[in-house]
Short mmCIF file of C-alpha atoms in Angstrom, two decimals:
data_model
loop_
_atom_site.label_atom_id
_atom_site.label_comp_id
_atom_site.label_asym_id
_atom_site.label_seq_id
_atom_site.Cartn_x
_atom_site.Cartn_y
_atom_site.Cartn_z
CA MET A 1 88.09 93.97 147.40
CA THR A 2 88.25 97.68 148.33
CA SER A 3 90.66 100.04 146.62
CA THR A 4 93.28 101.94 148.58
CA PRO A 5 92.34 105.59 149.25
CA VAL A 6 94.44 107.99 147.16
CA GLY A 7 94.67 111.76 147.37
CA ILE A 8 96.50 114.84 148.66
CA HIS A 9 98.73 114.03 151.61
CA ASP A 10 100.39 117.45 151.87
CA LEU A 11 99.99 120.83 150.18
CA SER A 12 102.33 123.83 150.11
CA PHE A 13 102.06 127.24 148.46
CA ALA A 14 104.59 129.87 147.31
CA THR A 15 104.40 133.17 145.49
CA THR A 16 106.71 135.93 144.29
CA HIS A 17 108.70 138.70 145.95
CA TYR A 18 106.53 141.58 144.73
CA ALA A 19 102.86 142.54 144.65
CA LEU A 20 101.09 145.32 142.78
CA ASP A 21 97.97 146.80 144.36
CA HIS A 22 95.09 147.12 141.92
CA GLY A 23 94.49 150.60 143.32
CA VAL A 24 97.88 151.65 141.94
CA LEU A 25 97.03 150.11 138.59
CA ALA A 26 93.60 151.78 138.55
CA GLU A 27 95.11 155.20 139.27
CA ARG A 28 97.57 154.98 136.37
CA LEU A 29 94.88 153.69 134.01
CA GLY A 30 92.47 156.39 135.10
CA VAL A 31 89.68 154.08 136.22
CA ASP A 32 87.72 153.62 139.44
CA PRO A 33 89.54 151.09 141.69
CA ASP A 34 86.22 149.35 142.29
CA LYS A 35 86.35 148.24 138.66
CA PHE A 36 88.98 145.82 139.92
CA TYR A 37 88.15 145.44 143.63
CA LEU A 38 84.47 144.72 142.96
CA GLY A 39 84.15 144.20 139.21
CA ILE A 40 86.62 141.32 138.89
CA GLY A 41 87.18 140.67 142.58
CA GLN A 42 90.92 141.40 142.69
CA GLU A 43 92.86 143.49 145.22
CA LYS A 44 96.50 142.73 144.39
CA MET A 45 98.52 140.60 142.01
CA SER A 46 101.85 138.92 142.63
CA VAL A 47 104.66 140.05 140.31
CA ALA A 48 107.93 138.21 139.76
CA ALA A 49 111.23 139.93 140.51
CA ALA A 50 113.85 139.94 137.77
CA ASP A 51 115.49 136.86 139.32
CA GLU A 52 112.28 134.85 139.75
CA ASP A 53 110.49 132.48 137.39
CA ILE A 54 108.35 129.35 137.61
CA VAL A 55 111.35 127.25 138.66
CA THR A 56 112.14 129.44 141.67
CA ILE A 57 108.54 129.54 142.92
CA ALA A 58 108.06 125.83 142.21
CA ALA A 59 111.14 125.05 144.31
CA ALA A 60 109.86 127.29 147.11
CA ALA A 61 106.51 125.48 147.11
CA ALA A 62 107.97 121.98 146.97
CA LYS A 63 110.82 122.28 149.50
CA PRO A 64 108.61 122.32 152.65
CA ILE A 65 107.00 119.08 151.52
CA LEU A 66 110.35 117.33 151.09
CA ASP A 67 111.57 118.81 154.38
CA ARG A 68 108.57 117.29 156.15
CA HIS A 69 108.32 113.93 154.39
CA GLY A 70 111.68 113.22 152.78
CA VAL A 71 112.11 111.81 149.29
CA ASP A 72 111.62 108.10 149.92
CA ASN A 73 109.28 106.46 147.40
CA ILE A 74 108.78 109.65 145.37
CA ARG A 75 108.91 107.91 142.00
CA THR A 76 107.41 110.67 139.87
CA VAL A 77 107.53 114.47 139.74
CA LEU A 78 104.93 116.19 137.57
CA LEU A 79 105.29 119.94 137.03
CA ALA A 80 102.32 121.59 135.34
CA THR A 81 102.79 125.00 133.77
CA GLU A 82 101.88 127.10 130.77
CA SER A 83 104.74 129.54 131.36
CA GLY A 84 107.63 127.13 130.95
CA VAL A 85 111.25 128.20 130.61
CA ASP A 86 112.31 125.74 127.90
CA GLN A 87 110.63 124.18 124.86
CA SER A 88 112.26 120.81 125.51
CA LYS A 89 113.69 120.37 129.00
CA ALA A 90 111.17 119.85 131.80
CA ALA A 91 111.32 122.69 134.33
CA GLY A 92 111.15 120.14 137.15
CA LEU A 93 114.64 118.89 136.34
CA TYR A 94 116.12 122.18 137.53
CA LEU A 95 114.77 121.35 140.99
CA HIS A 96 117.23 118.50 141.61
CA PRO A 97 120.13 120.63 142.92
CA LEU A 98 117.78 123.15 144.54
CA ILE A 99 115.60 120.90 146.71
CA GLY A 100 117.19 117.46 146.44
CA LEU A 101 114.78 115.49 144.29
CA PRO A 102 115.63 111.80 144.00
CA ASN A 103 117.39 110.67 140.83
CA THR A 104 115.10 107.65 140.81
CA ALA A 105 112.00 109.76 140.02
CA ARG A 106 110.74 110.35 136.50
CA VAL A 107 110.25 114.08 135.85
CA VAL A 108 107.72 115.33 133.32
CA GLU A 109 106.28 118.73 132.45
CA LEU A 110 102.57 118.94 131.64
CA LYS A 111 100.82 121.62 129.60
CA GLN A 112 97.19 122.35 128.88
CA ALA A 113 96.58 125.93 129.89
CA CYS A 114 95.18 126.16 133.43
CA TYR A 115 94.05 122.53 133.46
CA GLY A 116 97.58 121.04 133.68
CA GLY A 117 97.68 120.81 137.48
CA THR A 118 94.55 118.68 137.50
CA ALA A 119 96.02 116.42 134.81
CA GLY A 120 99.03 115.97 137.07
CA LEU A 121 96.86 115.15 140.08
CA GLN A 122 94.82 112.57 138.15
CA PHE A 123 97.89 110.98 136.55
CA ALA A 124 99.47 110.76 140.01
CA ALA A 125 96.38 109.04 141.39
CA GLY A 126 96.57 106.47 138.60
CA LEU A 127 100.23 105.69 139.31
CA ILE A 128 99.54 105.23 143.02
CA ALA A 129 96.50 103.05 142.37
CA ARG A 130 98.85 100.73 140.49
CA ASP A 131 101.48 100.80 143.26
CA PRO A 132 100.28 102.26 146.58
CA SER A 133 103.83 102.31 147.97
CA GLN A 134 104.75 105.12 145.58
CA ARG A 135 104.33 108.84 146.20
CA VAL A 136 104.07 111.49 143.50
CA LEU A 137 105.06 115.15 143.78
CA VAL A 138 102.73 117.34 141.71
CA ILE A 139 103.64 121.00 141.26
CA ALA A 140 101.50 123.60 139.53
CA ALA A 141 103.48 126.79 138.87
CA ASP A 142 102.70 129.76 136.67
CA ILE A 143 103.29 133.45 136.11
CA ALA A 144 100.30 134.96 134.32
CA LYS A 145 101.35 137.76 131.98
CA TYR A 146 99.34 139.93 129.60
CA GLU A 147 100.32 142.94 127.55
CA LEU A 148 100.25 146.36 129.22
CA ASP A 149 97.15 148.51 128.80
CA THR A 150 94.95 145.59 127.73
CA PRO A 151 91.82 144.20 129.42
CA GLY A 152 93.83 141.19 130.59
CA GLU A 153 96.44 143.25 132.49
CA PRO A 154 94.50 143.36 135.81
CA THR A 155 94.19 139.55 135.76
CA GLN A 156 97.90 138.83 136.03
CA GLY A 157 99.48 137.05 138.99
CA ALA A 158 101.89 134.32 140.05
CA ALA A 159 101.99 131.33 142.39
CA ALA A 160 103.01 127.72 142.76
CA VAL A 161 101.24 124.97 144.67
CA ALA A 162 102.99 121.68 145.42
CA MET A 163 101.04 118.58 146.39
CA LEU A 164 102.30 115.26 147.70
CA VAL A 165 99.93 112.61 146.36
CA SER A 166 99.88 109.28 148.15
CA ALA A 167 97.82 106.36 149.35
CA ASN A 168 95.94 106.93 152.61
CA PRO A 169 96.21 110.73 152.32
CA ALA A 170 96.12 113.01 155.33
CA ILE A 171 94.23 115.95 153.78
CA LEU A 172 91.91 114.96 150.93
CA GLU A 173 90.84 111.60 149.49
CA LEU A 174 90.01 111.78 145.80
CA GLU A 175 86.74 110.15 144.82
CA PRO A 176 86.68 107.88 141.75
CA HIS A 177 84.05 109.75 139.74
CA SER A 178 85.10 112.39 137.24
CA GLY A 179 83.52 114.37 134.41
CA ILE A 180 85.43 115.61 131.36
CA TYR A 181 84.73 118.10 128.58
CA SER A 182 87.18 119.08 125.81
CA ALA A 183 86.70 121.33 122.77
CA ASP A 184 88.88 123.20 120.27
CA ILE A 185 88.24 126.86 121.17
CA MET A 186 90.46 129.91 120.62
CA ASP A 187 89.55 131.73 123.81
CA PHE A 188 93.09 132.05 125.19
CA TRP A 189 96.44 131.06 123.67
CA ARG A 190 100.10 132.03 123.42
CA PRO A 191 101.98 131.24 120.20
CA ASN A 192 105.65 130.31 120.53
CA TYR A 193 106.75 133.70 119.24
CA ARG A 194 104.93 135.65 121.97
CA THR A 195 105.84 136.25 125.63
CA ALA A 196 102.34 137.42 126.56
CA ALA A 197 99.13 135.48 126.08
CA MET A 198 96.30 136.43 123.77
CA VAL A 199 92.76 136.29 125.10
CA ASP A 200 89.23 136.79 123.85
CA GLY A 201 87.61 137.64 127.17
CA LYS A 202 83.95 137.22 126.27
CA THR A 203 84.57 133.96 124.44
CA SER A 204 86.62 132.68 127.36
CA VAL A 205 83.92 133.41 129.96
CA ASN A 206 81.28 131.71 127.82
CA ALA A 207 83.55 128.74 127.10
CA TYR A 208 84.33 128.35 130.82
CA GLN A 209 80.65 128.31 131.73
CA LYS A 210 79.71 125.85 129.00
CA ALA A 211 82.63 123.56 129.88
CA THR A 212 81.62 123.62 133.56
CA GLN A 213 78.09 122.59 132.72
CA GLU A 214 79.20 119.84 130.32
CA ALA A 215 81.85 118.45 132.69
CA TRP A 216 79.24 118.38 135.46
CA ALA A 217 76.83 116.44 133.21
CA ASP A 218 79.56 113.90 132.44
CA TYR A 219 80.41 113.63 136.15
CA ARG A 220 76.79 112.78 136.93
CA ARG A 221 76.59 110.25 134.09
CA ASN A 222 79.59 108.53 135.64
CA GLY A 223 77.94 108.18 139.05
CA GLY A 224 79.04 111.37 140.77
CA ARG A 225 77.38 113.09 143.70
CA ASP A 226 74.40 115.45 143.58
CA LEU A 227 75.07 119.20 143.76
CA THR A 228 73.47 119.39 147.18
CA GLU A 229 76.05 117.03 148.71
CA PHE A 230 79.04 119.39 148.51
CA ALA A 231 80.21 121.59 151.38
CA ALA A 232 82.09 123.91 149.00
CA PHE A 233 83.06 124.31 145.35
CA CYS A 234 86.66 125.03 144.30
CA TYR A 235 86.79 126.63 140.85
CA HIS A 236 89.66 127.73 138.67
CA GLN A 237 89.94 131.48 139.26
CA PRO A 238 91.38 133.61 136.44
CA PHE A 239 89.80 136.35 138.56
CA THR A 240 87.77 135.59 141.66
CA LYS A 241 84.44 136.89 140.30
CA MET A 242 84.66 134.17 137.64
CA ALA A 243 84.16 131.51 140.30
CA PHE A 244 80.94 133.17 141.41
CA LYS A 245 79.76 133.56 137.80
CA ALA A 246 80.51 129.93 136.99
CA HIS A 247 78.76 128.63 140.09
CA ARG A 248 75.68 130.71 139.42
CA HIS A 249 75.61 129.39 135.86
CA LEU A 250 75.97 125.79 137.04
CA LEU A 251 73.18 126.10 139.61
CA GLU A 252 70.79 127.77 137.18
CA SER A 253 71.56 125.23 134.44
CA GLN A 254 70.40 122.50 136.83
CA GLY A 255 67.20 124.26 137.83
CA HIS A 256 68.47 125.51 141.20
CA THR A 257 67.74 128.97 142.52
CA ALA A 258 71.05 130.82 142.62
CA GLU A 259 70.63 132.82 145.82
CA PRO A 260 73.60 135.20 146.44
CA ALA A 261 74.01 134.01 150.04
CA GLU A 262 74.11 130.38 148.93
CA ILE A 263 76.70 131.11 146.26
CA ASP A 264 78.82 133.10 148.70
CA ALA A 265 78.72 130.27 151.27
CA ALA A 266 79.89 127.78 148.64
CA ILE A 267 82.62 129.94 147.07
CA HIS A 268 83.86 132.82 149.22
CA ASN A 269 86.49 131.06 151.34
CA THR A 270 88.10 129.57 148.22
CA THR A 271 88.77 133.06 146.84
CA ILE A 272 90.57 134.76 149.74
CA TYR A 273 94.12 133.93 148.61
CA ASN A 274 93.45 134.29 144.90
CA ARG A 275 91.95 137.72 145.48
CA THR A 276 95.34 139.05 146.57
CA VAL A 277 97.67 136.78 144.54
CA GLY A 278 95.95 137.10 141.16
CA ASN A 279 95.72 134.54 138.41
CA SER A 280 98.20 131.70 138.76
CA TYR A 281 96.88 129.56 135.90
CA THR A 282 97.56 125.89 136.80
CA ALA A 283 97.98 126.69 140.51
CA SER A 284 94.79 128.74 140.83
CA LEU A 285 92.38 125.88 141.60
CA TYR A 286 94.65 124.41 144.28
CA LEU A 287 95.39 127.77 145.84
CA GLY A 288 91.60 127.94 146.18
CA LEU A 289 91.68 124.64 148.04
CA ALA A 290 94.39 125.93 150.39
CA SER A 291 92.36 129.07 151.01
CA LEU A 292 89.23 127.06 151.78
CA LEU A 293 91.00 124.77 154.25
CA ASP A 294 92.75 127.69 155.96
CA HIS A 295 89.63 129.84 156.38
CA THR A 296 86.81 127.39 157.10
CA GLY A 297 85.72 125.57 160.24
CA ASP A 298 86.03 121.82 160.56
CA LEU A 299 85.41 120.16 157.18
CA THR A 300 86.16 116.60 158.31
CA GLY A 301 84.23 114.09 156.26
CA GLN A 302 82.79 116.78 154.00
CA ALA A 303 82.71 116.41 150.21
CA LEU A 304 84.32 119.14 148.11
CA ALA A 305 83.73 119.78 144.41
CA PHE A 306 86.56 120.77 142.06
CA ILE A 307 85.99 122.45 138.72
CA SER A 308 89.17 122.70 136.66
CA TYR A 309 89.18 124.67 133.40
CA GLY A 310 92.01 125.22 130.94
CA SER A 311 91.38 127.39 127.90
CA GLY A 312 91.57 125.90 124.49
CA SER A 313 89.89 123.89 126.15
CA VAL A 314 89.73 121.06 128.71
CA ALA A 315 87.53 120.98 131.81
CA GLU A 316 87.10 118.42 134.58
CA PHE A 317 84.62 118.13 137.43
CA PHE A 318 85.77 115.85 140.25
CA SER A 319 85.36 115.51 143.98
CA GLY A 320 87.15 114.63 147.19
CA THR A 321 86.49 114.04 150.87
CA VAL A 322 88.31 115.91 153.63
CA GLN A 323 90.13 113.54 155.96
CA PRO A 324 90.04 113.29 159.77
CA GLY A 325 92.93 115.19 161.37
CA TYR A 326 93.60 117.24 158.22
CA ARG A 327 94.07 120.46 160.17
CA GLU A 328 97.24 119.10 161.77
CA HIS A 329 98.83 119.00 158.29
CA LEU A 330 97.86 122.46 157.02
CA ARG A 331 100.37 125.27 156.51
CA THR A 332 98.08 128.19 157.29
CA GLU A 333 100.70 130.39 158.94
CA ALA A 334 103.24 129.82 156.17
CA ASN A 335 100.64 130.48 153.49
CA GLN A 336 99.60 133.76 155.04
CA GLU A 337 103.21 134.79 155.57
CA ALA A 338 104.03 134.16 151.90
CA ILE A 339 101.34 136.67 150.97
CA ALA A 340 101.98 139.21 153.74
CA THR A 341 105.75 139.47 153.17
CA ARG A 342 105.56 140.51 149.52
CA ILE A 343 107.05 143.90 148.74
CA ALA A 344 104.68 146.55 147.37
CA LEU A 345 105.60 147.64 143.85
CA ASP A 346 105.29 151.13 142.47
CA TYR A 347 103.88 151.40 138.98
CA ASP A 348 107.10 152.43 137.22
CA ARG A 349 109.09 149.48 138.58
CA TYR A 350 106.23 147.15 137.66
CA ARG A 351 106.36 148.34 134.03
CA VAL A 352 110.13 147.83 133.89
CA LEU A 353 109.80 144.26 135.21
CA HIS A 354 106.93 143.57 132.82
CA GLU A 355 108.87 144.70 129.77
CA THR A 356 112.21 143.06 130.64
CA GLU A 357 112.96 140.13 128.32
CA SER A 358 115.40 137.27 128.85
CA PRO A 359 118.69 137.70 126.94
CA SER A 360 118.95 135.54 123.83
CA ASP A 361 122.49 136.21 122.59
CA GLY A 362 124.15 133.29 124.39
CA MET A 363 126.51 135.54 126.36
CA TYR A 364 126.93 135.50 130.15
CA HIS A 365 124.30 137.61 131.89
CA ALA A 366 124.30 137.84 135.68
CA ILE A 367 120.86 138.56 137.11
CA PRO A 368 120.97 141.19 139.87
CA GLU A 369 119.91 139.81 143.24
CA GLU A 370 116.44 141.11 143.98
CA THR A 371 114.11 138.50 145.45
CA GLY A 372 113.89 137.80 149.16
CA ARG A 373 112.52 134.33 148.47
CA PRO A 374 114.64 131.19 149.02
CA PHE A 375 115.57 130.49 145.37
CA ARG A 376 116.61 132.71 142.49
CA LEU A 377 117.69 132.73 138.88
CA ALA A 378 121.34 133.78 139.19
CA ALA A 379 122.43 133.98 135.56
CA ILE A 380 121.82 132.99 131.98
CA SER A 381 124.98 131.86 130.18
CA GLY A 382 125.40 130.02 126.92
CA HIS A 383 121.61 129.82 126.72
CA LYS A 384 121.63 127.93 130.04
CA ARG A 385 119.67 128.96 133.11
CA ILE A 386 121.65 128.93 136.35
CA TYR A 387 119.76 128.80 139.64
CA GLU A 388 120.91 129.13 143.24
CA SER A 389 119.59 128.89 146.79
CA ARG A 390 119.70 132.01 148.93
#
């Protein structure tokens, strides 16, 4: 008896209204722009308008999927984020009036740093394996924020990626083998009383590399493919240079010669979107997949490797096969438009947006209309968030 293929049937991406060029940031910090352009591999970072948050970008990412496929048999909605808007209520529940989610779908929010989107994808695959008639909407949405004038500031960003997971997928079939590595490490964290994350950069890079190597070893122990079988490697990208570093480390740990041209061929096309969007935490890995599919020749039948890392930490190495006809289902033009239509921020406005905090007095606070994106946070009243479509 053969199992039903399960994987990504559709994929849609959204980002924020604004973008800050790293050249602007470099000028105000008094550093060479190449410290960012070349050193960490970042050109721009998406910045949320005052009336944007993870709910608005999650809705913008998910709506095209529902417009194309409808809501029939969507029995579960999993929203992964580490920048949630409520300590109790799942952010996905706000999407019901915005994009028309079915009331017959369970809605759950998942959190484990940048790994949460992969947890959602794997949980979705398990649900569909049990009942192939079901479909699961997985959304990874985050706004990465660090304190001003810190080493983490240039690695901010924002994006949401929505994935429709189903049997007999049109884009990518997930393969059954997976490798896991978890460890209690304080490389990146955000206590409840802080709005910006705390990070130990050196520890985080080392932890990422070790977790990649260990997850790979577990993947192989569980019957996974050889390194030479993959057409490309999609890594989590807190900054795009990290993907190159991690791949070099993985190759060298397995006795392979890490030639720059070989690494570039395996990684470069996965970094094109992330380079100009910035870190999007849970969405980063899957934005890398969208970038790869949009910028690479025919990948039909090719195996792709996925390396998901979430600080604290959990890592997973898994794989998938690109499906025949996948190009007919891509959203390349929409993806590129989402990036191209962002409004360039000046530094002073960026600082104001960065330092603005949500009101906490329980009074009515209208949020000035600012974003040009399809959904916005209209007000906060009685400690309740009120959203609207534009």
